C-alpha positions as a Markdown table, in Angstrom:
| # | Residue | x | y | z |
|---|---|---|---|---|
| 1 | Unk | 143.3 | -44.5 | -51.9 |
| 2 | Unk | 144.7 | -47.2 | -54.2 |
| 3 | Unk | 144.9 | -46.3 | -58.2 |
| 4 | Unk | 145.1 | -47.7 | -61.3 |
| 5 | Unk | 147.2 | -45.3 | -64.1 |
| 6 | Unk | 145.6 | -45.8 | -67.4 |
| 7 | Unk | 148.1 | -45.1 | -70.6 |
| 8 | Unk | 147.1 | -44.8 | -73.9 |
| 9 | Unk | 149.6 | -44.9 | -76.3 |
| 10 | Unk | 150.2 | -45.0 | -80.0 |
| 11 | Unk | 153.3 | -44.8 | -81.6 |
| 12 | Unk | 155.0 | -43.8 | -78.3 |
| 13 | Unk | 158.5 | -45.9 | -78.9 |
| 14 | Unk | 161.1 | -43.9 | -76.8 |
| 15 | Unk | 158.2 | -42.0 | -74.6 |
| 16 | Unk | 156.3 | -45.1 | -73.0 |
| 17 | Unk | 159.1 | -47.2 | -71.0 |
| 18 | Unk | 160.8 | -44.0 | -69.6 |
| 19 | Unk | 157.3 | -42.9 | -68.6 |
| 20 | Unk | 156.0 | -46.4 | -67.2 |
| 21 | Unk | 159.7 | -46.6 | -65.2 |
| 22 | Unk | 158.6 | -42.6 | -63.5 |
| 23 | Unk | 155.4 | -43.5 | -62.4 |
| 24 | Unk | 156.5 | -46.9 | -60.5 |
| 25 | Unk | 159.3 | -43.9 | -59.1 |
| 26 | Unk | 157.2 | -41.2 | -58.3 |
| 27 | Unk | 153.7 | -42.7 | -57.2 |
| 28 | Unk | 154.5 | -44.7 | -53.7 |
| 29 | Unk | 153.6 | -48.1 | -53.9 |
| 30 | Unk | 150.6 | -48.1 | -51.2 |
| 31 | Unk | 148.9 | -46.0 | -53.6 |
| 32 | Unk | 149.8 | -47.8 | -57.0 |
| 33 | Unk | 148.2 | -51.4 | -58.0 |
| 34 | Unk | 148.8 | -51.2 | -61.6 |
| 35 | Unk | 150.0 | -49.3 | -64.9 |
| 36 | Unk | 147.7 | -50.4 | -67.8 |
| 37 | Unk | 149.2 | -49.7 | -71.0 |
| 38 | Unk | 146.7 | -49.7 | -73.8 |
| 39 | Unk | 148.6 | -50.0 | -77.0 |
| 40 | Unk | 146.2 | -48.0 | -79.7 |
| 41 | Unk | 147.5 | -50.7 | -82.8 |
| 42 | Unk | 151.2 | -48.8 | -82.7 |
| 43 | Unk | 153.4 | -49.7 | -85.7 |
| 44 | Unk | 156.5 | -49.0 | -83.9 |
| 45 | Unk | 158.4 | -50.5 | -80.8 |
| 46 | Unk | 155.6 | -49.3 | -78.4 |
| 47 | Unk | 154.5 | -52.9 | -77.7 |
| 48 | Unk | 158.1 | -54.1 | -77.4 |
| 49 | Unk | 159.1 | -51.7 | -75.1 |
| 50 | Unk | 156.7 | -52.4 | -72.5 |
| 51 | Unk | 157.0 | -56.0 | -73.0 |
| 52 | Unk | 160.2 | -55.7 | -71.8 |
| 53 | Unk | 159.6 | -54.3 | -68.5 |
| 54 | Unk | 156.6 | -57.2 | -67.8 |
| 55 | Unk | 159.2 | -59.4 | -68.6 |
| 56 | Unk | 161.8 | -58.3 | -66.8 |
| 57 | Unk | 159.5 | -57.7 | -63.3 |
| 58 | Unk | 161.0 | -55.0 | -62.1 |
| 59 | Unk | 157.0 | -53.8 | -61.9 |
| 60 | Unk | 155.0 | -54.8 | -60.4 |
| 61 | Unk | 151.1 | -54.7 | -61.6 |
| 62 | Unk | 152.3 | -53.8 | -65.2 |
| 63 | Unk | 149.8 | -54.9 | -67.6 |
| 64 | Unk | 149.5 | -54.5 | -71.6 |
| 65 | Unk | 146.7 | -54.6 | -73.5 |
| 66 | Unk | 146.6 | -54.1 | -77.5 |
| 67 | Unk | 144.1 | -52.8 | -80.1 |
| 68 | Unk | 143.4 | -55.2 | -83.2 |
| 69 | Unk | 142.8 | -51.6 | -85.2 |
| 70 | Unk | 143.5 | -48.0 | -84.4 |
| 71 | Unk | 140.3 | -47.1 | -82.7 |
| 72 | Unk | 141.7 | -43.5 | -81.0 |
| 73 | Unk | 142.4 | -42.3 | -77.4 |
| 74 | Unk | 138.9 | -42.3 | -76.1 |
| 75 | Unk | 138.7 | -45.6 | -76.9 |
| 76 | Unk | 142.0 | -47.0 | -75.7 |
| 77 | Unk | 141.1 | -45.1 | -72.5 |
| 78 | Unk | 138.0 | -47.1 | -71.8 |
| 79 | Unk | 139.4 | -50.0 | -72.7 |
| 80 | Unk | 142.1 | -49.1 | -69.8 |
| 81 | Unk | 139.4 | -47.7 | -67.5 |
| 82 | Unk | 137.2 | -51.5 | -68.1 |
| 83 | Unk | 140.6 | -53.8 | -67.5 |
| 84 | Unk | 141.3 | -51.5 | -64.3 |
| 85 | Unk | 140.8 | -53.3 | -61.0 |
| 86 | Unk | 140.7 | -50.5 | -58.5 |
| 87 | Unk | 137.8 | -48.0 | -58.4 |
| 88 | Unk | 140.0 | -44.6 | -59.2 |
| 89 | Unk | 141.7 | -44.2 | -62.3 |
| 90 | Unk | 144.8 | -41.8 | -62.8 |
| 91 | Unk | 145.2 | -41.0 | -66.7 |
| 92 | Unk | 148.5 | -39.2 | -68.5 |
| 93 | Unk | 149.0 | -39.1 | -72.0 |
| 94 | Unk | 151.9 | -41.9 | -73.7 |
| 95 | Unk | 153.9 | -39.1 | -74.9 |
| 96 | Unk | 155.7 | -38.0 | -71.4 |
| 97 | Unk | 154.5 | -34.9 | -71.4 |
| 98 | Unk | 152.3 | -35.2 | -68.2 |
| 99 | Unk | 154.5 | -35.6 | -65.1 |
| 100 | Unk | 153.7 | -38.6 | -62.9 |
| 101 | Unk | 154.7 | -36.7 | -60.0 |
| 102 | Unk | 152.0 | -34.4 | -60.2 |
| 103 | Unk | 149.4 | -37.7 | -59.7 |
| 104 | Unk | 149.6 | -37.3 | -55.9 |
| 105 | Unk | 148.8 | -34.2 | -55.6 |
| 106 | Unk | 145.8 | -34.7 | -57.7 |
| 107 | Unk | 144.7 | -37.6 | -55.6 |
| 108 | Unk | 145.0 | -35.0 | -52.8 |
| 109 | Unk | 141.8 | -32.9 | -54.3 |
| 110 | Unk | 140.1 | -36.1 | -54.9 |
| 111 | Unk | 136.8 | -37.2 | -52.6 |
| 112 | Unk | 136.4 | -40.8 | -51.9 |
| 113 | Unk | 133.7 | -42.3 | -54.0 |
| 114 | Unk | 131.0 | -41.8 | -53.3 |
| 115 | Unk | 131.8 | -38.7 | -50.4 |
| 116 | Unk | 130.8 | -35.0 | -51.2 |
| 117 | Unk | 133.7 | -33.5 | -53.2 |
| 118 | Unk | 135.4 | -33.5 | -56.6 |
| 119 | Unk | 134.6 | -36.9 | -58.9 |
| 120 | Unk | 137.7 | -35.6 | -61.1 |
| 121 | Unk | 140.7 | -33.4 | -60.6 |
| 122 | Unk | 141.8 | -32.2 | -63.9 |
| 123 | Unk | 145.3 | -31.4 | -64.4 |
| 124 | Unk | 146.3 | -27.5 | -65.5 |
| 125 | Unk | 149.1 | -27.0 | -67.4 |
| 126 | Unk | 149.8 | -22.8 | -66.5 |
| 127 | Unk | 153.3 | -23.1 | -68.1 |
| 128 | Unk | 152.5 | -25.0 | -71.5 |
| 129 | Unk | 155.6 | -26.1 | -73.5 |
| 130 | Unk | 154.4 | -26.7 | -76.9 |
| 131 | Unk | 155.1 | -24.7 | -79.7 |
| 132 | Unk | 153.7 | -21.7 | -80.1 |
| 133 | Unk | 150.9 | -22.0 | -82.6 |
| 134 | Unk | 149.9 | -25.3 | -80.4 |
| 135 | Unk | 149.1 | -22.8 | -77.8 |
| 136 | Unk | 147.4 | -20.7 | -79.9 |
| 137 | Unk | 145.3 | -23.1 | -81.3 |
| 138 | Unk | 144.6 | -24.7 | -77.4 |
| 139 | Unk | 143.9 | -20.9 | -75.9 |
| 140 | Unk | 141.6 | -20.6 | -78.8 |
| 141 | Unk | 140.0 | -23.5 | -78.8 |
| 142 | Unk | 139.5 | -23.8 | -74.7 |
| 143 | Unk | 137.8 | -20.0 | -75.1 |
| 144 | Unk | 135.3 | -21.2 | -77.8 |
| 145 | Unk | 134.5 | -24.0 | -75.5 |
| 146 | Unk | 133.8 | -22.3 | -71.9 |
| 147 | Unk | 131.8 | -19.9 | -74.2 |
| 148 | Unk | 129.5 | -22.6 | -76.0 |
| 149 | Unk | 129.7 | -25.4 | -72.6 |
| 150 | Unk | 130.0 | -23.0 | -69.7 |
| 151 | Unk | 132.1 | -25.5 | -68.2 |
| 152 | Unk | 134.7 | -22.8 | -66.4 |
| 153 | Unk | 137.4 | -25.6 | -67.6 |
| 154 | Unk | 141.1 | -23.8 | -67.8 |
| 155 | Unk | 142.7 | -26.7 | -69.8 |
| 156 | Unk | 140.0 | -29.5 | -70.7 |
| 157 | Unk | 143.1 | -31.3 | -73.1 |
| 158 | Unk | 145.0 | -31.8 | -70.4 |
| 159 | Unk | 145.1 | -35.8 | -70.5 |
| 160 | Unk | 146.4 | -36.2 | -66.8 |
| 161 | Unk | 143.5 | -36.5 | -64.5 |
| 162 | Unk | 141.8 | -38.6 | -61.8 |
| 163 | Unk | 138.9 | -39.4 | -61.4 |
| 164 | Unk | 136.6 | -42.2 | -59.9 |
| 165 | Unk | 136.0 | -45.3 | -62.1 |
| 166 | Unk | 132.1 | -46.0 | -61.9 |
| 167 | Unk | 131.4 | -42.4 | -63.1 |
| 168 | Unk | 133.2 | -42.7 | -66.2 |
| 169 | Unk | 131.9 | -45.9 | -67.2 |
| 170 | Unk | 128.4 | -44.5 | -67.0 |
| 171 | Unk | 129.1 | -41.5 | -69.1 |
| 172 | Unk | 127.7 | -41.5 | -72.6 |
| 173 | Unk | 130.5 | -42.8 | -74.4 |
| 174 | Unk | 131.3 | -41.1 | -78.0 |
| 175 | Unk | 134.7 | -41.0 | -79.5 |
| 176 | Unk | 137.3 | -38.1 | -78.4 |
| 177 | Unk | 135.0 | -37.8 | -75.1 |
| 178 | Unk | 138.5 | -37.6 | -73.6 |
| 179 | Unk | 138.3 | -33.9 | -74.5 |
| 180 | Unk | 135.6 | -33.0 | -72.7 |
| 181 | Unk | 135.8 | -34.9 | -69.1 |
| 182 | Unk | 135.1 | -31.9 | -67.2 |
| 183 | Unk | 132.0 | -30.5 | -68.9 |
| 184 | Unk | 130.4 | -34.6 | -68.9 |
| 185 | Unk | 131.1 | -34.9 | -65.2 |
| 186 | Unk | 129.3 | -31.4 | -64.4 |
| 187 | Unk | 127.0 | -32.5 | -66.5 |
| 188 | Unk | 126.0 | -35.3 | -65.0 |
| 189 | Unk | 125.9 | -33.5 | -61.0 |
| 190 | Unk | 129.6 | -34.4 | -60.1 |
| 191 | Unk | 132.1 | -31.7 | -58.9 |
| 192 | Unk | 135.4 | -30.7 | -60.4 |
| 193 | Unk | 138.6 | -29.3 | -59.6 |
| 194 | Unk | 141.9 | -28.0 | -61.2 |
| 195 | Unk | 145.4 | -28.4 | -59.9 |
| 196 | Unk | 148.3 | -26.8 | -61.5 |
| 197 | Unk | 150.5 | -29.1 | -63.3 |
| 198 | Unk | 154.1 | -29.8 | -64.9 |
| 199 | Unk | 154.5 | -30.3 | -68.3 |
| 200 | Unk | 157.0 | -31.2 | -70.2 |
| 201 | Unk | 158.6 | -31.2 | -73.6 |
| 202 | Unk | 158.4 | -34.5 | -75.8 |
| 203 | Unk | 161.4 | -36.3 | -76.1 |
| 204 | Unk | 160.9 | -38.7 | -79.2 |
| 205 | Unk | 158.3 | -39.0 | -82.2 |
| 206 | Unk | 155.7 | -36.7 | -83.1 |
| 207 | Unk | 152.2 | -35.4 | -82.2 |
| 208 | Unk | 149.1 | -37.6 | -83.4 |
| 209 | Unk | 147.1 | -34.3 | -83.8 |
| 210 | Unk | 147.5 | -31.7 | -86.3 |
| 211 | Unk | 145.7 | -28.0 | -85.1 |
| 212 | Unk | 143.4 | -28.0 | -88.1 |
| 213 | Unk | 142.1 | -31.9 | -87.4 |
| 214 | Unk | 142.1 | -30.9 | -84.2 |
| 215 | Unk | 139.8 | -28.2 | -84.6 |
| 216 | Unk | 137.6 | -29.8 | -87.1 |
| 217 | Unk | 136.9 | -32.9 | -85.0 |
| 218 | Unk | 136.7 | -30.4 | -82.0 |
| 219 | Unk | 133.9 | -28.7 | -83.4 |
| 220 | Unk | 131.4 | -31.5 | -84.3 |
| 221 | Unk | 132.1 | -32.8 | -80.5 |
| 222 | Unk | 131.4 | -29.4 | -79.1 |
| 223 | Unk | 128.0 | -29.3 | -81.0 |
| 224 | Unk | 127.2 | -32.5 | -79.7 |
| 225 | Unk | 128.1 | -32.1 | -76.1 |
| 226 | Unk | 126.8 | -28.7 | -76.2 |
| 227 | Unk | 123.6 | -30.4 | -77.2 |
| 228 | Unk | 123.8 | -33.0 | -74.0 |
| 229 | Unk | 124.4 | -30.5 | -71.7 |
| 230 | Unk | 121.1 | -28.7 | -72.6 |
| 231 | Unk | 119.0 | -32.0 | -72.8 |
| 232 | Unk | 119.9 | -34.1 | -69.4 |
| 233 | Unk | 118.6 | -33.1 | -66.2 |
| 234 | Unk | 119.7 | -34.9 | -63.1 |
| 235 | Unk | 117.0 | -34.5 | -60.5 |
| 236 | Unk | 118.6 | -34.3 | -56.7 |
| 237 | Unk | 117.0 | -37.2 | -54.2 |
| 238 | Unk | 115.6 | -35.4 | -51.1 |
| 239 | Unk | 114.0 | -38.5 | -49.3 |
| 240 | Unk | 114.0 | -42.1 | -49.8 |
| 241 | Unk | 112.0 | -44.8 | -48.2 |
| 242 | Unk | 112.2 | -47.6 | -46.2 |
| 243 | Unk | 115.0 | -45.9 | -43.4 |
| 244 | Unk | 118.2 | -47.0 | -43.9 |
| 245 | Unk | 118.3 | -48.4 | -47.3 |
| 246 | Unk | 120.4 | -46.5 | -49.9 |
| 247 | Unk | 119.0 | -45.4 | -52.8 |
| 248 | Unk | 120.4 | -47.7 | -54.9 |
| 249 | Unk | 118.7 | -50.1 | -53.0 |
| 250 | Unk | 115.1 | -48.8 | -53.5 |
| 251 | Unk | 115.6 | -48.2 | -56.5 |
| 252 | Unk | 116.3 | -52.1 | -57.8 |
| 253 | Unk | 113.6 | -52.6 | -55.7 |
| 254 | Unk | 111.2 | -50.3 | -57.6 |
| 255 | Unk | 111.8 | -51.9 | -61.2 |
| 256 | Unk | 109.4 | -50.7 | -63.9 |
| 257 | Unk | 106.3 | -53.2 | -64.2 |
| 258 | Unk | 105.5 | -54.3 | -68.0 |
| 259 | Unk | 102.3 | -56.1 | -69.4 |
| 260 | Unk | 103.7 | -59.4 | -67.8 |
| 261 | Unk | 105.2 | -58.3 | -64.5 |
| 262 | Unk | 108.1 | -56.9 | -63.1 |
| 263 | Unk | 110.8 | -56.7 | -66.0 |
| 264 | Unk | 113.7 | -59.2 | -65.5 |
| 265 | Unk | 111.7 | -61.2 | -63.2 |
| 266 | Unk | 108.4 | -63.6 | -63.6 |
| 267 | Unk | 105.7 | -62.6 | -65.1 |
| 268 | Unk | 102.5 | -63.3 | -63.1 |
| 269 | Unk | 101.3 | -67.1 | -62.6 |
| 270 | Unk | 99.0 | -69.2 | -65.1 |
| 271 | Unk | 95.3 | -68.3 | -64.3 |
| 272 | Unk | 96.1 | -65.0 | -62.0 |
| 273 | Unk | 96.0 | -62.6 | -64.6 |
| 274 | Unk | 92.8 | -61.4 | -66.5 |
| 275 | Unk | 90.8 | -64.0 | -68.3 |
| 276 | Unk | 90.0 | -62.4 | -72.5 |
């Protein structure tokens, strides 16, 4: 499998370049074919540090990309997932607290695209180091979720994953959809699976999130998704015609007709169709 490791960052001065120096360390280089760094509009050294190590090459496949405005992780996550060039993503948060050595044995639990199998393996961090009314507020938060989604998720917030590229784009995008990965995969027919994971304790700035935003922008999202869990069905293909063609095939085949023919193709011929 080759990867791309998606980073989204904001105000991560003192986190990023340590982090982006351990992944070129700890993921072998047969696997890796780029780091994309997606500064979220940071106000501190973020951008510089990572400049620093495109400039100085000692990585290879290093890439940078900046937001005009502070449009949050979701966003600076897609915007990493669209620049990517491979077609499986690895994700960790910009604050070092995910471990890039855990990103092979993730990719280990991963199918190939398109194979039977899991779509995403989502880290679980079973020895949290936050402080203690973080985990409080996560234990609470993940229980009010498996009880509304039913998504048997142990530790949805966990921002290392992988996962396989074309399924995310086609996800109903909505802000903070990082959150709920797991459920939005099972929702759409895709398997899922949970590997333990390290994690670690923050070494410089802050966290973006305090528990009560948290938990207030965590509850309008859980409505919502709650609400798209109930309303999309995906029915299961059990034969498809002609032999031999995939189903994507037939399907682009099979485009819905409108009033003047086949949509995005000609419309029928002057003096074929019905005379008023």
């Amino acid at each position: 499998m080759r990867i791309s490791v998606v980073i989204p960052a904001l105000n991560e001065a003192g986190n990023i370049g340590r982090l982006v120096d351990e992944t070129y360390a700890n993921v072998p280089a047969t696997v890796l074919v780029e780091v994309i760094v997606v500064d979220d509009a940071s106000d501190d050294g973020t951008g510089q540090e990572v400049k620093a190590l495109i400039t100085g090459g000692r990585h290879p496949g290093l890439r940078y990309l900046r937001h005009g405005a502070r449009s949050g992780q979701s966003c600076a996550l897609r915007t990493g997932i669209l620049a990517a060039t491979t077609s499986i993503i690895a994700t960790m948060d910009g604050d070092g607290q995910n471990d890039p050595r855990d990103i092979p044995k993730l990719l280990e639990k991963l199918a190939a695209p398109g194979a039977r199998g899991p779509a995403l393996v989502n880290g679980w961090r079973t020895q949290r180091r936050d402080s203690g009314s973080k985990r409080w507020a996560s234990t609470a938060a993940n229980w009010i979720r498996d009880a509304v989604l039913r998504d048997n998720c142990p530790d949805t917030g966990c921002g290392i994953k992988v996962y396989w590229r074309e399924v995310f784009l086609r996800l109903p995008f909505f802000t903070s959809m990082h959150r709920y990965l797991p459920a939005l995969f099972q929702t759409y027919g895709h398997d899922v699976a949970y590997v333990p994971v390290n994690d670690r304790v923050r070494q410089a700035g802050k966290s973006k999130y305090s528990n009560l935003g948290r938990a207030l922008v965590g509850i309008y999202d859980l409505v919502g998704v709650s609400w798209l869990r109930r309303r999309t069905r995906v029915p299961v293909i059990v034969e498809g015609l002609p032999e031999g063609h995939h189903v994507a095939d037939l399907a682009s085949r099979l485009k819905p007709r409108g009033p003047d023919g086949p949509r995005g193709g000609a419309g029928p011929k002057s003096g074929t169709g019905d005379k008023s």
